[in-house]
Short mmCIF file of C-alpha atoms in Angstrom, two decimals:
data_model
loop_
_atom_site.label_atom_id
_atom_site.label_comp_id
_atom_site.label_asym_id
_atom_site.label_seq_id
_atom_site.Cartn_x
_atom_site.Cartn_y
_atom_site.Cartn_z
CA UNK A 1 12.37 -11.74 -16.95
CA UNK A 2 12.16 -9.06 -14.24
CA UNK A 3 11.81 -5.70 -16.04
CA UNK A 4 14.37 -2.93 -15.84
CA UNK A 5 13.87 -0.66 -12.86
CA UNK A 6 12.50 -3.37 -10.56
CA UNK A 7 14.49 -5.12 -7.81
CA UNK A 8 16.27 -8.06 -9.44
CA UNK A 9 16.05 -6.56 -12.94
CA UNK A 10 17.38 -8.91 -15.62
CA UNK A 11 16.92 -12.05 -13.54
CA UNK A 12 14.39 -14.72 -14.43
CA UNK A 13 11.48 -15.24 -12.05
CA UNK A 14 9.55 -18.48 -12.47
CA UNK A 15 6.88 -20.46 -10.69
CA UNK A 16 8.31 -23.98 -10.75
CA UNK A 17 5.18 -26.11 -10.46
CA UNK A 18 6.67 -29.44 -9.47
CA UNK A 19 4.63 -32.54 -10.17
CA UNK A 20 6.08 -35.06 -12.57
CA UNK A 21 8.24 -34.89 -15.65
CA UNK A 22 11.39 -36.07 -17.36
CA UNK A 23 12.45 -39.39 -18.80
CA UNK A 24 15.05 -41.78 -17.43
CA UNK A 25 15.60 -44.91 -15.40
CA UNK A 26 12.29 -46.65 -14.56
CA UNK A 27 11.20 -46.65 -10.93
CA UNK A 28 8.12 -47.86 -9.01
CA UNK A 29 6.17 -44.68 -9.80
CA UNK A 30 7.34 -44.70 -13.42
CA UNK A 31 7.57 -48.28 -14.75
CA UNK A 32 8.33 -47.08 -18.30
CA UNK A 33 10.76 -44.31 -17.33
CA UNK A 34 8.36 -41.65 -18.57
CA UNK A 35 7.73 -38.87 -16.00
CA UNK A 36 10.24 -40.51 -13.70
CA UNK A 37 10.93 -37.38 -11.63
CA UNK A 38 8.37 -36.45 -8.98
CA UNK A 39 8.16 -33.48 -6.62
CA UNK A 40 4.92 -32.88 -4.74
CA UNK A 41 5.51 -29.22 -3.94
CA UNK A 42 6.09 -25.99 -5.84
CA UNK A 43 8.69 -23.27 -5.56
CA UNK A 44 9.30 -19.76 -6.89
CA UNK A 45 12.83 -19.18 -8.15
CA UNK A 46 14.66 -16.01 -9.11
CA UNK A 47 17.91 -16.84 -10.84
CA UNK A 48 20.64 -15.25 -12.92
CA UNK A 49 20.06 -16.35 -16.54
CA UNK A 50 23.80 -16.37 -17.28
CA UNK A 51 25.28 -18.07 -14.22
CA UNK A 52 22.05 -19.95 -13.26
CA UNK A 53 22.70 -18.91 -9.66
CA UNK A 54 19.55 -18.84 -7.53
CA UNK A 55 19.26 -15.29 -6.18
CA UNK A 56 16.00 -15.65 -4.26
CA UNK A 57 13.44 -18.37 -3.72
CA UNK A 58 10.15 -19.15 -2.04
CA UNK A 59 9.67 -22.81 -1.25
CA UNK A 60 7.72 -24.73 1.42
CA UNK A 61 10.69 -24.19 3.75
CA UNK A 62 10.46 -20.41 3.44
CA UNK A 63 6.70 -20.74 3.90
CA UNK A 64 7.32 -22.44 7.25
CA UNK A 65 6.48 -25.99 6.15
CA UNK A 66 8.71 -28.97 6.81
CA UNK A 67 10.02 -31.05 3.92
CA UNK A 68 8.63 -33.56 3.18
CA UNK A 69 5.89 -34.07 5.72
CA UNK A 70 3.81 -31.00 4.80
CA UNK A 71 5.62 -29.49 1.81
CA UNK A 72 2.50 -30.04 -0.29
CA UNK A 73 0.89 -27.10 1.52
CA UNK A 74 2.58 -24.95 -1.13
CA UNK A 75 1.77 -26.84 -4.31
CA UNK A 76 0.17 -26.18 -7.67
CA UNK A 77 1.11 -28.74 -10.29
CA UNK A 78 -0.16 -26.57 -13.15
CA UNK A 79 -0.83 -22.93 -14.18
CA UNK A 80 0.31 -20.32 -11.52
CA UNK A 81 2.74 -17.38 -11.78
CA UNK A 82 5.04 -14.96 -9.96
CA UNK A 83 5.55 -11.21 -10.43
CA UNK A 84 8.20 -8.93 -8.90
CA UNK A 85 6.69 -5.71 -7.57
CA UNK A 86 8.26 -2.22 -7.40
CA UNK A 87 8.50 -2.43 -3.59
CA UNK A 88 10.65 -5.58 -3.85
CA UNK A 89 7.87 -7.94 -2.82
CA UNK A 90 6.71 -10.82 -5.01
CA UNK A 91 3.12 -11.55 -6.00
CA UNK A 92 2.62 -15.32 -6.18
CA UNK A 93 -0.34 -17.10 -7.76
CA UNK A 94 -0.77 -20.63 -6.42
CA UNK A 95 -3.20 -21.31 -9.21
CA UNK A 96 -4.76 -24.70 -8.62
CA UNK A 97 -6.07 -23.63 -5.19
CA UNK A 98 -7.04 -20.12 -6.28
CA UNK A 99 -4.60 -18.62 -3.76
CA UNK A 100 -2.77 -15.31 -4.14
CA UNK A 101 -0.09 -14.11 -1.73
CA UNK A 102 2.32 -11.21 -1.62
CA UNK A 103 5.58 -11.99 0.16
CA UNK A 104 8.49 -9.79 1.17
CA UNK A 105 12.13 -10.54 0.30
CA UNK A 106 12.30 -12.02 3.83
CA UNK A 107 9.43 -14.40 2.91
CA UNK A 108 6.82 -12.76 5.16
CA UNK A 109 3.28 -12.94 3.79
CA UNK A 110 1.91 -9.40 3.50
CA UNK A 111 -1.59 -10.44 2.47
CA UNK A 112 -3.40 -13.52 1.23
CA UNK A 113 -6.49 -13.96 -0.93
CA UNK A 114 -8.42 -17.14 -1.70
CA UNK A 115 -10.63 -16.98 -4.78
CA UNK A 116 -14.21 -17.40 -3.48
CA UNK A 117 -15.68 -18.03 -6.93
CA UNK A 118 -16.07 -21.70 -7.80
CA UNK A 119 -17.09 -23.33 -11.04
CA UNK A 120 -18.19 -26.89 -11.70
CA UNK A 121 -16.22 -29.00 -14.18
CA UNK A 122 -17.63 -32.17 -15.75
CA UNK A 123 -20.73 -31.73 -13.67
CA UNK A 124 -19.20 -32.71 -10.33
CA UNK A 125 -15.75 -31.17 -9.74
CA UNK A 126 -15.65 -27.78 -8.01
CA UNK A 127 -12.70 -25.55 -8.84
CA UNK A 128 -11.65 -22.02 -7.88
CA UNK A 129 -8.35 -22.03 -9.79
CA UNK A 130 -6.71 -18.80 -10.97
CA UNK A 131 -4.61 -19.05 -14.11
CA UNK A 132 -2.38 -16.08 -13.25
CA UNK A 133 -2.61 -12.71 -11.54
CA UNK A 134 -0.86 -9.35 -11.96
CA UNK A 135 -0.57 -6.26 -9.82
CA UNK A 136 -1.52 -3.25 -11.93
CA UNK A 137 -0.54 0.37 -11.25
CA UNK A 138 -3.04 2.89 -9.90
CA UNK A 139 -3.09 4.83 -13.18
CA UNK A 140 -4.74 1.82 -14.82
CA UNK A 141 -7.76 2.44 -12.60
CA UNK A 142 -8.59 6.18 -12.81
CA UNK A 143 -11.15 5.92 -10.01
CA UNK A 144 -8.38 4.88 -7.59
CA UNK A 145 -5.99 7.74 -8.31
CA UNK A 146 -7.84 10.18 -6.08
CA UNK A 147 -8.56 7.65 -3.37
CA UNK A 148 -6.72 7.36 -0.08
CA UNK A 149 -4.68 4.24 0.57
CA UNK A 150 -5.35 2.90 4.07
CA UNK A 151 -3.05 0.38 5.69
CA UNK A 152 -4.53 -2.82 7.10
CA UNK A 153 -3.30 -3.77 10.56
CA UNK A 154 -2.55 -7.48 11.16
CA UNK A 155 -5.23 -9.37 13.06
CA UNK A 156 -4.55 -10.82 16.49
CA UNK A 157 -5.60 -14.39 15.77
CA UNK A 158 -5.83 -15.13 19.51
CA UNK A 159 -8.60 -12.61 20.10
CA UNK A 160 -10.24 -12.05 16.71
CA UNK A 161 -13.69 -13.56 16.28
CA UNK A 162 -15.90 -13.60 13.22
CA UNK A 163 -19.51 -12.44 13.75
CA UNK A 164 -21.56 -15.13 15.46
CA UNK A 165 -18.60 -16.99 16.96
CA UNK A 166 -17.97 -17.60 20.64
CA UNK A 167 -16.37 -14.64 22.38
CA UNK A 168 -13.45 -16.78 23.51
CA UNK A 169 -12.19 -18.98 26.32
CA UNK A 170 -14.06 -18.66 29.60
CA UNK A 171 -17.09 -16.90 28.12
CA UNK A 172 -19.22 -19.97 27.45
CA UNK A 173 -21.51 -21.83 29.83
CA UNK A 174 -20.17 -25.19 30.96
CA UNK A 175 -22.66 -28.03 31.20
CA UNK A 176 -21.47 -30.95 33.31
CA UNK A 177 -22.69 -34.42 32.38
CA UNK A 178 -23.82 -36.53 35.34
CA UNK A 179 -21.14 -39.00 36.40
CA UNK A 180 -18.40 -37.18 34.49
CA UNK A 181 -15.62 -35.09 35.99
CA UNK A 182 -15.02 -32.09 33.67
CA UNK A 183 -11.68 -31.43 35.35
CA UNK A 184 -10.28 -34.82 34.33
CA UNK A 185 -8.64 -34.28 30.95
CA UNK A 186 -7.09 -37.74 30.72
CA UNK A 187 -8.19 -40.37 28.24
CA UNK A 188 -8.24 -44.02 29.23
CA UNK A 189 -5.32 -45.91 27.76
CA UNK A 190 -3.84 -42.79 26.09
CA UNK A 191 -0.76 -40.71 26.69
CA UNK A 192 1.39 -43.63 27.82
CA UNK A 193 -0.69 -44.09 30.98
CA UNK A 194 -1.55 -47.63 31.96
CA UNK A 195 -5.22 -48.54 32.06
CA UNK A 196 -6.74 -48.78 35.54
CA UNK A 197 -10.14 -49.90 36.74
CA UNK A 198 -12.52 -51.37 34.21
CA UNK A 199 -15.19 -48.86 35.26
CA UNK A 200 -12.94 -45.88 34.54
CA UNK A 201 -14.78 -43.54 32.19
CA UNK A 202 -13.71 -41.20 29.45
CA UNK A 203 -14.28 -37.75 30.95
CA UNK A 204 -15.39 -34.79 28.88
CA UNK A 205 -17.40 -31.60 29.17
CA UNK A 206 -19.76 -29.80 26.81
CA UNK A 207 -19.55 -26.07 26.19
CA UNK A 208 -22.65 -24.14 25.14
CA UNK A 209 -23.47 -20.47 24.59
CA UNK A 210 -26.72 -18.55 24.82
CA UNK A 211 -28.49 -17.87 21.55
CA UNK A 212 -28.44 -14.18 22.42
CA UNK A 213 -24.62 -14.27 22.44
CA UNK A 214 -24.66 -15.28 18.78
CA UNK A 215 -26.90 -12.48 17.62
#
């Protein structure tokens, strides 16, 4: 239940895992009728506990994923959690993938964190799952009270490069392979184009950068 004083106070906020559950009429995925309901995506629901009206939600649709082709991009069939924050945002733990996100009431992701710490289960399965996460107030961390909070500007994903990566389009050296036209981007028999001469080749080019550019 969202505590008093927070946006949505008194409503219930749940991470609805999805997966399988229920019991009913048998179907191909449930021959016995046990766990006959399946949903391969998760959702976060805020609803009125009296009227059961959904007040706010975060589903694959709000995340920008199409049902049902890529709805599983927001999916944790177990663990996970959701917490309403004083600023009205919601902290979501997508536990099975070790993913934490904070989203605004308009479903914009403010920040995202992927747990980089993996453990090995049964000797061969690597997992970085996070059971649940909470935002704690500054006063819980005395060292942070006197610190200065600095905003983080969004990255321009079109120009940002991690250290060691190519500096971007047009900055690499193009090596042309003998007998190949690097300006021909077509692929034989692809794109609805009829095949032509038997000796028609698949054209491509190779991009390379100097070692010094990667230092």
